[in-house]
C-alpha cells in the first residue's frame, strides 16, 4: 500500500529527517514522475525541473524546480507531491496544468482609436501559450490609452473562445463618451480671479450651450499646465508663479470630473528701471523704441483686442514677461537685418524691493554685437529642370550683401511664389563660411510638374454651356518663361488667346509680355448683347530702384471691336459698326503678397493709367485711371508641422478699388466704363444682380433690362474679408462689400455706398479659381422703392469673358 504526501508534508518530513540525521525516502527519491502534460514532452519538463533520481532534495531545490517550470510560460499551475510505496521506494510527482495555445486575437468596438494603435498595445503572439498576465497588461495599456484621450469611461473586456484546439481572444471595447469637466478649481492664495485663469485655459467646464460640452482632452490640459496658465500669470507680473499640483477627480458613475490646479502665485512685480549696455551699432534711442513698457494710450486695435483678452490691463506698470521676451526677439531680428546674426542679447530681469516694499524688476539688455556678417555665397540645390539664373532673379539678396533676415525670408517666399517647386519649401540653410563670420546661404528645392493640358466643359451664369481647351506652361524650357494657348467655345462664347511672357529679357530685369486674341461673346447677363473683338498687346515691365517689390509696366495695345444685339438693339444711340481702339498704358505695382493665389500676408498697391485715341488714333479719345489696394494679415495658423504639409491659416483682408474715366468712351462704353453688381461683369459687389448698381441708384430686375445708363464714369468699392486658407487650392471666407458707381468723377461720394455681406468659397481649377458666393444685399429695393434686402447666389468658373 502506497502513501501520498503533499509538498508541505514532504518538506516537513525531509526537515524532520534532517534533524534526526535520518532523512526519509522523499529526501532522496527513487524516481521523478510528470503528470498532466500532453503538449510538452516529459523529457522537456524533466530537463526544466533539473532533478534526477537519487538527488537530495531540500526547500531551495524544489523551489527552483517549480520556478523553472513557471518561467517556461507553458503552465498555469504546478503542484508537487511525494508517493512512498510499500517497499519504501519514493517517487516525486510534478503535476502540471498546461496553458492553451493562442490562435489569434482581435479588437472590437474601437472608433476613436484606430485598430492598429490598439494592436500596438497588445504583446500576445499567435501560436504561443496564452499568458493571462499579458492579457491583463494589454487591458491596462488600452485603458491608459483611452484615458490619455479623455475617455475615462471606456471599458475593455477580454473574451476567449476555443476553436480547433486553439484559444482565440477578443478585446471588446466600450468607448463610452468623453469625460465631461463639471468644473475647474484653481486653489491656493490667488490674486488673479479664478474666472480669468479658467478663461485662459483650453480646458473648459461644460456649459449651457450645446457647443460647451466640456470634454476633457489630456493634450489640451497639459498645454494649460505648461503654457496657457503660466503665460497668463507671467504676463500679469507673477514671474515667480508655480503650479504645485494638478488633480483630476473622476466620478465614473455620472461621467464627470473636477479639475483642480494648486498654484503658488508669488509676489506681483512692477516695472522699475531700464538700461541698455554694450550697444554700438544702434544708438540707445534706437533700441529704446523696442522697449515694450513705455506709457502710451492704447490704440483702437489694442482696445478691441483687450475686449477678448483675459489679461489684467488695469495697471499698466505690471511687468509682462511675455512682452519682454517678444521685444528681445524683435531687437535680435533688427540686429540680424543689419548683418549682426551672431549678436547676443541677454535680457536681465533683476528682482528688487521698490518703494513701499513693492516687488519690482529692473530691466537691462546686455548686448554683445560681435562682427556683422555678409553673404559669402548663395547655393541653389535641387533644381533639375529650372535654370539657376531664373531662380536667382527671384532673390532679393546677393553675395556681398550684409546679411538680412527679412530679405532672406522674402527671397524664400519669392521662390515659393514661382510655383515651380513643392510647397512648403524647406527653410534655407545658413552656414558659417569663414572665420570672419560670413555666411553661405543654401536653398533646397524639389521640382514639381508645372505644364498642363486642360480640356473639358464649363458653365457660367449668363454664358451657358461650353467647353475649353488649354495649354499652359509657366516654366517654358526651365527658364521661367510662360506660354499659354486658351480656346473657350460654346453657344455664347468663342474666345481664343495666345500669350507669351519673358520675365527677364536677355538676362535683364526687364520683363515682356505679348498677347494676341480673337473673341466673340454673347452676354446673356441682363441681355447686354454680343461683341466681336480681335487684337493684341505688348507690355514691358521695369524694376524700380530701391524697391525690390515694385515694378513699372508700359504697354501698348490695339483692337478692333464690334458691339451688336441686346442693349444695342434696344438703344439706337449705340453704334454697331466696327471700331478701332489704340491705347498706351502705364501701371505701377508694389506687390509683396505671399501664398498666392489665396494670399495670407502682405499687400499690393496698383495704379493704372490708360490713354486712348488722340495722337494714337482710333475711334474714341479718353483717359482711364484705376487704383487697387489690397492688404492681408494672418491672424492664426494651425498644422503644417509635418514635412510637405501646408498650414491652415485664418486670414483678414482689406481691399479698396476705384476708377475714373475722362473723355468719351463712345462705342467702347460697355468695356471701358464701369458697371457694378454681381461677380460676372464689371466691378464686383456681391448681394446684388449684375448691372443693378447704376449712377441713378439700385435698379431691380436688371436680368432683362441693362441699358447705357447702367454704366458710369467713376466707381469705388471696398471689401473686408475674414477667410480660412485651407491650402493653395481651397479658400473660404466671410465678406463685407460696399461700393457704388457714379456718372462722373466729380460725383464721387464714398458715403453713398451699397452694402452686401455673406460667405464664399473658391477652389483652383485648370481655368483658374471657381467661386461660389452667397451675398445678402442690405440696400436692395423693390419696384415700388420699398426696402427689399435679400440673398443673391453668385457663381463663376474660369475665364468667362
Short mmCIF file of N, CA and C in Angstrom, two decimals, residues 519-643:
data_model
loop_
_atom_site.label_atom_id
_atom_site.label_comp_id
_atom_site.label_asym_id
_atom_site.label_seq_id
_atom_site.Cartn_x
_atom_site.Cartn_y
_atom_site.Cartn_z
N UNK A 519 -12.02 87.22 -79.95
CA UNK A 519 -13.07 86.87 -79.00
C UNK A 519 -14.44 87.22 -79.57
N UNK A 520 -15.34 86.27 -79.40
CA UNK A 520 -16.76 86.52 -79.66
C UNK A 520 -17.51 86.15 -78.39
N UNK A 521 -18.31 87.09 -77.88
CA UNK A 521 -19.06 86.83 -76.65
C UNK A 521 -20.48 87.34 -76.81
N UNK A 522 -21.40 86.49 -76.43
CA UNK A 522 -22.80 86.90 -76.37
C UNK A 522 -23.21 86.89 -74.91
N UNK A 523 -23.47 88.08 -74.38
CA UNK A 523 -23.75 88.21 -72.95
C UNK A 523 -25.24 88.05 -72.69
N UNK A 524 -25.58 86.94 -72.01
CA UNK A 524 -26.98 86.78 -71.60
C UNK A 524 -27.28 87.58 -70.34
N UNK A 525 -26.24 87.96 -69.63
CA UNK A 525 -26.45 88.72 -68.40
C UNK A 525 -27.12 90.03 -68.75
N UNK A 526 -28.32 90.26 -68.23
CA UNK A 526 -29.09 91.48 -68.46
C UNK A 526 -29.28 91.74 -69.95
N UNK A 527 -29.19 90.70 -70.80
CA UNK A 527 -29.33 90.84 -72.24
C UNK A 527 -28.45 91.97 -72.76
N UNK A 528 -27.17 91.93 -72.34
CA UNK A 528 -26.26 93.02 -72.70
C UNK A 528 -26.03 93.09 -74.20
N UNK A 529 -25.89 91.96 -74.84
CA UNK A 529 -25.64 91.94 -76.27
C UNK A 529 -24.48 91.04 -76.60
N UNK A 530 -23.86 91.29 -77.77
CA UNK A 530 -22.73 90.47 -78.17
C UNK A 530 -21.64 91.34 -78.76
N UNK A 531 -20.41 90.89 -78.60
CA UNK A 531 -19.27 91.66 -79.11
C UNK A 531 -18.32 90.74 -79.83
N UNK A 532 -17.67 91.31 -80.85
CA UNK A 532 -16.59 90.62 -81.54
C UNK A 532 -15.37 91.52 -81.49
N UNK A 533 -14.28 90.97 -81.00
CA UNK A 533 -13.07 91.77 -80.88
C UNK A 533 -11.86 90.92 -81.23
N UNK A 534 -10.87 91.57 -81.78
CA UNK A 534 -9.59 90.91 -82.07
C UNK A 534 -8.50 91.96 -81.95
N UNK A 535 -7.35 91.52 -81.51
CA UNK A 535 -6.26 92.47 -81.35
C UNK A 535 -5.10 91.85 -80.62
N UNK A 536 -4.27 92.72 -80.10
CA UNK A 536 -3.09 92.25 -79.39
C UNK A 536 -2.49 93.37 -78.56
N UNK A 537 -1.53 92.99 -77.72
CA UNK A 537 -0.87 93.98 -76.87
C UNK A 537 0.55 93.53 -76.58
N UNK A 538 1.36 94.50 -76.19
CA UNK A 538 2.73 94.23 -75.76
C UNK A 538 3.00 95.05 -74.51
N UNK A 539 3.56 94.40 -73.51
CA UNK A 539 3.82 95.07 -72.25
C UNK A 539 5.24 94.80 -71.79
N UNK A 540 5.90 95.85 -71.29
CA UNK A 540 7.24 95.73 -70.74
C UNK A 540 7.20 96.15 -69.27
N UNK A 541 7.92 95.39 -68.42
CA UNK A 541 7.99 95.71 -67.01
C UNK A 541 9.41 96.03 -66.59
N UNK A 542 9.56 97.08 -65.75
CA UNK A 542 10.88 97.54 -65.33
C UNK A 542 10.93 97.61 -63.81
N UNK A 543 12.03 97.17 -63.21
CA UNK A 543 12.15 97.30 -61.75
C UNK A 543 12.30 98.76 -61.35
N UNK A 544 11.88 99.07 -60.14
CA UNK A 544 12.02 100.41 -59.58
C UNK A 544 13.18 100.41 -58.61
N UNK A 545 14.11 101.30 -58.81
CA UNK A 545 15.32 101.32 -57.99
C UNK A 545 14.97 101.53 -56.52
N UNK A 546 15.58 100.70 -55.67
CA UNK A 546 15.39 100.85 -54.24
C UNK A 546 14.17 100.14 -53.69
N UNK A 547 13.37 99.50 -54.55
CA UNK A 547 12.17 98.80 -54.08
C UNK A 547 12.06 97.47 -54.82
N UNK A 548 12.51 96.37 -54.21
CA UNK A 548 12.51 95.07 -54.92
C UNK A 548 11.13 94.53 -55.22
N UNK A 549 10.09 95.09 -54.61
CA UNK A 549 8.74 94.59 -54.81
C UNK A 549 7.91 95.48 -55.75
N UNK A 550 8.54 96.48 -56.33
CA UNK A 550 7.82 97.45 -57.15
C UNK A 550 8.29 97.37 -58.59
N UNK A 551 7.33 97.41 -59.54
CA UNK A 551 7.66 97.39 -60.96
C UNK A 551 6.77 98.39 -61.69
N UNK A 552 7.34 98.95 -62.75
CA UNK A 552 6.63 99.86 -63.64
C UNK A 552 6.40 99.15 -64.97
N UNK A 553 5.14 99.09 -65.40
CA UNK A 553 4.79 98.43 -66.66
C UNK A 553 4.32 99.48 -67.67
N UNK A 554 4.82 99.34 -68.89
CA UNK A 554 4.40 100.20 -70.00
C UNK A 554 3.88 99.28 -71.10
N UNK A 555 2.70 99.59 -71.62
CA UNK A 555 2.07 98.70 -72.60
C UNK A 555 1.46 99.48 -73.75
N UNK A 556 1.33 98.77 -74.84
CA UNK A 556 0.58 99.31 -75.99
C UNK A 556 -0.32 98.21 -76.51
N UNK A 557 -1.56 98.58 -76.85
CA UNK A 557 -2.50 97.60 -77.38
C UNK A 557 -3.39 98.21 -78.43
N UNK A 558 -3.85 97.36 -79.33
CA UNK A 558 -4.79 97.78 -80.36
C UNK A 558 -5.80 96.67 -80.58
N UNK A 559 -7.05 97.07 -80.80
CA UNK A 559 -8.08 96.06 -81.04
C UNK A 559 -9.18 96.63 -81.92
N UNK A 560 -9.78 95.72 -82.66
CA UNK A 560 -10.95 96.05 -83.48
C UNK A 560 -12.16 95.41 -82.82
N UNK A 561 -13.23 96.21 -82.59
CA UNK A 561 -14.38 95.76 -81.82
C UNK A 561 -15.67 96.12 -82.54
N UNK A 562 -16.61 95.19 -82.46
CA UNK A 562 -17.97 95.47 -82.93
C UNK A 562 -18.95 94.96 -81.90
N UNK A 563 -19.88 95.83 -81.50
CA UNK A 563 -20.85 95.50 -80.46
C UNK A 563 -22.24 95.57 -81.04
N UNK A 564 -23.02 94.46 -80.96
CA UNK A 564 -24.35 94.41 -81.56
C UNK A 564 -25.31 93.66 -80.64
N UNK A 565 -26.61 93.71 -81.02
CA UNK A 565 -27.63 92.93 -80.33
C UNK A 565 -27.90 93.43 -78.93
N UNK A 566 -28.87 92.80 -78.25
CA UNK A 566 -29.15 93.11 -76.86
C UNK A 566 -29.40 94.57 -76.61
N UNK A 567 -28.53 95.17 -75.82
CA UNK A 567 -28.65 96.57 -75.46
C UNK A 567 -28.64 97.45 -76.71
N UNK A 568 -27.78 97.10 -77.70
CA UNK A 568 -27.69 97.91 -78.91
C UNK A 568 -28.98 97.90 -79.71
N UNK A 569 -29.70 96.78 -79.65
CA UNK A 569 -30.96 96.72 -80.38
C UNK A 569 -32.07 97.49 -79.69
N UNK A 570 -31.91 97.73 -78.37
CA UNK A 570 -32.92 98.50 -77.64
C UNK A 570 -32.61 99.98 -77.60
N UNK A 571 -31.36 100.35 -77.81
CA UNK A 571 -30.95 101.74 -77.73
C UNK A 571 -30.29 102.12 -79.05
N UNK A 572 -30.96 102.93 -79.86
CA UNK A 572 -30.46 103.27 -81.20
C UNK A 572 -29.25 104.19 -81.17
N UNK A 573 -28.89 104.74 -79.98
CA UNK A 573 -27.72 105.61 -79.91
C UNK A 573 -26.42 104.82 -79.88
N UNK A 574 -26.53 103.51 -79.69
CA UNK A 574 -25.33 102.68 -79.64
C UNK A 574 -24.87 102.39 -81.06
N UNK A 575 -23.61 102.69 -81.32
CA UNK A 575 -23.01 102.48 -82.64
C UNK A 575 -22.64 101.02 -82.78
N UNK A 576 -23.17 100.36 -83.81
CA UNK A 576 -22.92 98.92 -84.01
C UNK A 576 -21.89 98.65 -85.10
N UNK A 577 -21.23 99.68 -85.59
CA UNK A 577 -20.19 99.47 -86.59
C UNK A 577 -18.89 99.01 -85.92
N UNK A 578 -17.97 98.54 -86.75
CA UNK A 578 -16.68 98.13 -86.20
C UNK A 578 -15.83 99.37 -85.91
N UNK A 579 -15.13 99.34 -84.76
CA UNK A 579 -14.31 100.46 -84.35
C UNK A 579 -12.93 99.96 -83.90
N UNK A 580 -11.99 100.89 -83.96
CA UNK A 580 -10.61 100.59 -83.59
C UNK A 580 -10.26 101.36 -82.32
N UNK A 581 -9.61 100.65 -81.38
CA UNK A 581 -9.13 101.30 -80.16
C UNK A 581 -7.62 101.13 -80.08
N UNK A 582 -6.94 102.25 -79.93
CA UNK A 582 -5.48 102.25 -79.79
C UNK A 582 -5.14 102.88 -78.45
N UNK A 583 -4.35 102.16 -77.63
CA UNK A 583 -4.14 102.63 -76.26
C UNK A 583 -2.71 102.38 -75.81
N UNK A 584 -2.23 103.32 -75.00
CA UNK A 584 -0.95 103.13 -74.32
C UNK A 584 -1.23 103.19 -72.83
N UNK A 585 -0.59 102.31 -72.07
CA UNK A 585 -0.89 102.21 -70.64
C UNK A 585 0.36 102.24 -69.78
N UNK A 586 0.17 102.73 -68.55
CA UNK A 586 1.24 102.76 -67.55
C UNK A 586 0.67 102.18 -66.25
N UNK A 587 1.43 101.31 -65.65
CA UNK A 587 0.98 100.70 -64.40
C UNK A 587 2.15 100.60 -63.44
N UNK A 588 1.92 101.10 -62.22
CA UNK A 588 2.92 101.00 -61.15
C UNK A 588 2.37 100.05 -60.10
N UNK A 589 3.11 98.97 -59.83
CA UNK A 589 2.63 97.93 -58.92
C UNK A 589 3.67 97.64 -57.85
N UNK A 590 3.22 97.64 -56.62
CA UNK A 590 4.05 97.19 -55.49
C UNK A 590 3.33 95.99 -54.88
N UNK A 591 3.97 94.83 -54.93
CA UNK A 591 3.30 93.59 -54.52
C UNK A 591 4.26 92.72 -53.72
N UNK A 592 3.96 92.56 -52.43
CA UNK A 592 4.77 91.66 -51.59
C UNK A 592 3.91 90.61 -50.92
N UNK A 593 2.81 90.23 -51.58
CA UNK A 593 1.93 89.20 -51.03
C UNK A 593 2.61 87.84 -51.09
N UNK A 594 2.18 86.95 -50.19
CA UNK A 594 2.70 85.58 -50.18
C UNK A 594 1.52 84.62 -50.21
N UNK A 595 1.82 83.35 -50.52
CA UNK A 595 0.84 82.27 -50.56
C UNK A 595 -0.21 82.47 -51.64
N UNK A 596 0.18 83.03 -52.78
CA UNK A 596 -0.77 83.16 -53.88
C UNK A 596 -1.17 81.77 -54.38
N UNK A 597 -2.40 81.59 -54.93
CA UNK A 597 -3.36 82.61 -55.33
C UNK A 597 -4.28 83.09 -54.22
N UNK A 598 -4.19 82.50 -53.03
CA UNK A 598 -5.00 82.95 -51.90
C UNK A 598 -4.05 83.54 -50.86
N UNK A 599 -3.70 84.82 -51.00
CA UNK A 599 -2.65 85.38 -50.13
C UNK A 599 -3.04 85.37 -48.67
N UNK A 600 -2.02 85.17 -47.82
CA UNK A 600 -2.25 85.14 -46.39
C UNK A 600 -1.55 86.29 -45.66
N UNK A 601 -0.69 87.02 -46.36
CA UNK A 601 0.00 88.14 -45.75
C UNK A 601 0.56 89.02 -46.86
N UNK A 602 0.91 90.26 -46.49
CA UNK A 602 1.48 91.18 -47.47
C UNK A 602 0.44 92.12 -48.04
N UNK A 603 0.86 92.89 -49.04
CA UNK A 603 -0.03 93.89 -49.63
C UNK A 603 0.27 94.06 -51.10
N UNK A 604 -0.68 94.67 -51.80
CA UNK A 604 -0.50 95.03 -53.21
C UNK A 604 -1.04 96.43 -53.41
N UNK A 605 -0.27 97.25 -54.13
CA UNK A 605 -0.68 98.60 -54.48
C UNK A 605 -0.52 98.74 -55.99
N UNK A 606 -1.59 99.10 -56.67
CA UNK A 606 -1.55 99.22 -58.13
C UNK A 606 -2.22 100.51 -58.56
N UNK A 607 -1.53 101.26 -59.41
CA UNK A 607 -2.10 102.46 -60.05
C UNK A 607 -1.92 102.28 -61.54
N UNK A 608 -3.02 102.42 -62.30
CA UNK A 608 -3.00 102.20 -63.74
C UNK A 608 -3.56 103.42 -64.45
N UNK A 609 -2.90 103.81 -65.53
CA UNK A 609 -3.38 104.91 -66.38
C UNK A 609 -3.35 104.44 -67.83
N UNK A 610 -4.48 104.64 -68.54
CA UNK A 610 -4.57 104.27 -69.95
C UNK A 610 -4.98 105.50 -70.75
N UNK A 611 -4.29 105.69 -71.86
CA UNK A 611 -4.59 106.82 -72.74
C UNK A 611 -5.01 106.26 -74.09
N UNK A 612 -6.23 106.56 -74.48
CA UNK A 612 -6.82 106.00 -75.69
C UNK A 612 -7.07 107.11 -76.71
N UNK A 613 -6.81 106.79 -77.98
CA UNK A 613 -7.12 107.73 -79.06
C UNK A 613 -6.18 108.91 -79.09
N UNK A 614 -6.70 110.05 -79.54
CA UNK A 614 -5.88 111.25 -79.69
C UNK A 614 -4.80 111.00 -80.71
N UNK A 615 -3.56 111.33 -80.40
CA UNK A 615 -2.47 111.11 -81.36
C UNK A 615 -2.21 109.64 -81.66
N UNK A 616 -2.76 108.75 -80.82
CA UNK A 616 -2.58 107.32 -81.07
C UNK A 616 -3.52 106.78 -82.15
N UNK A 617 -4.54 107.59 -82.51
CA UNK A 617 -5.52 107.15 -83.49
C UNK A 617 -6.63 106.35 -82.85
N UNK A 618 -7.54 105.86 -83.63
CA UNK A 618 -8.67 105.10 -83.11
C UNK A 618 -9.97 105.88 -83.17
N UNK A 619 -11.05 105.24 -82.72
CA UNK A 619 -12.39 105.80 -82.87
C UNK A 619 -12.81 106.68 -81.71
N UNK A 620 -12.13 106.61 -80.59
CA UNK A 620 -12.52 107.39 -79.42
C UNK A 620 -11.28 107.89 -78.71
N UNK A 621 -11.48 109.01 -77.98
CA UNK A 621 -10.38 109.60 -77.24
C UNK A 621 -10.80 109.78 -75.78
N UNK A 622 -10.11 109.08 -74.88
CA UNK A 622 -10.43 109.18 -73.45
C UNK A 622 -9.26 108.66 -72.63
N UNK A 623 -9.31 108.99 -71.33
CA UNK A 623 -8.30 108.51 -70.39
C UNK A 623 -9.01 107.73 -69.29
N UNK A 624 -8.39 106.67 -68.88
CA UNK A 624 -8.97 105.80 -67.86
C UNK A 624 -7.93 105.53 -66.77
N UNK A 625 -8.31 105.80 -65.49
CA UNK A 625 -7.42 105.63 -64.37
C UNK A 625 -8.07 104.69 -63.35
N UNK A 626 -7.31 103.74 -62.86
CA UNK A 626 -7.81 102.84 -61.81
C UNK A 626 -6.72 102.65 -60.77
N UNK A 627 -7.16 102.34 -59.57
CA UNK A 627 -6.22 102.02 -58.50
C UNK A 627 -6.80 100.89 -57.66
N UNK A 628 -5.93 100.08 -57.11
CA UNK A 628 -6.36 98.95 -56.28
C UNK A 628 -5.39 98.78 -55.13
N UNK A 629 -5.93 98.66 -53.93
CA UNK A 629 -5.14 98.47 -52.72
C UNK A 629 -5.63 97.21 -52.02
N UNK A 630 -4.72 96.30 -51.72
CA UNK A 630 -5.06 95.05 -51.02
C UNK A 630 -4.08 94.83 -49.87
N UNK A 631 -4.62 94.44 -48.72
CA UNK A 631 -3.81 94.16 -47.55
C UNK A 631 -4.29 92.86 -46.91
N UNK A 632 -3.34 92.02 -46.48
CA UNK A 632 -3.67 90.74 -45.87
C UNK A 632 -2.80 90.53 -44.63
N UNK A 633 -3.40 89.91 -43.63
CA UNK A 633 -2.67 89.59 -42.40
C UNK A 633 -3.15 88.24 -41.88
N UNK A 634 -2.23 87.42 -41.40
CA UNK A 634 -2.56 86.12 -40.82
C UNK A 634 -2.86 86.30 -39.34
N UNK A 635 -4.08 85.92 -38.93
CA UNK A 635 -4.49 86.05 -37.54
C UNK A 635 -4.21 84.79 -36.73
N UNK A 636 -4.19 83.65 -37.39
CA UNK A 636 -3.95 82.39 -36.70
C UNK A 636 -3.47 81.34 -37.68
N UNK A 637 -2.84 80.30 -37.16
CA UNK A 637 -2.27 79.26 -38.02
C UNK A 637 -2.32 77.93 -37.30
N UNK A 638 -2.74 76.89 -38.02
CA UNK A 638 -2.85 75.55 -37.44
C UNK A 638 -2.22 74.54 -38.37
N UNK A 639 -1.54 73.56 -37.80
CA UNK A 639 -0.98 72.46 -38.58
C UNK A 639 0.25 72.90 -39.36
N UNK A 640 0.61 72.07 -40.34
CA UNK A 640 1.76 72.35 -41.18
C UNK A 640 3.07 71.87 -40.61
N UNK A 641 3.03 71.15 -39.46
CA UNK A 641 4.29 70.70 -38.85
C UNK A 641 4.91 69.54 -39.61
N UNK A 642 4.08 68.69 -40.21
CA UNK A 642 4.63 67.53 -40.91
C UNK A 642 5.27 67.95 -42.22
N UNK A 643 6.37 67.28 -42.62
CA UNK A 643 7.03 67.63 -43.87
C UNK A 643 6.08 67.50 -45.05
#
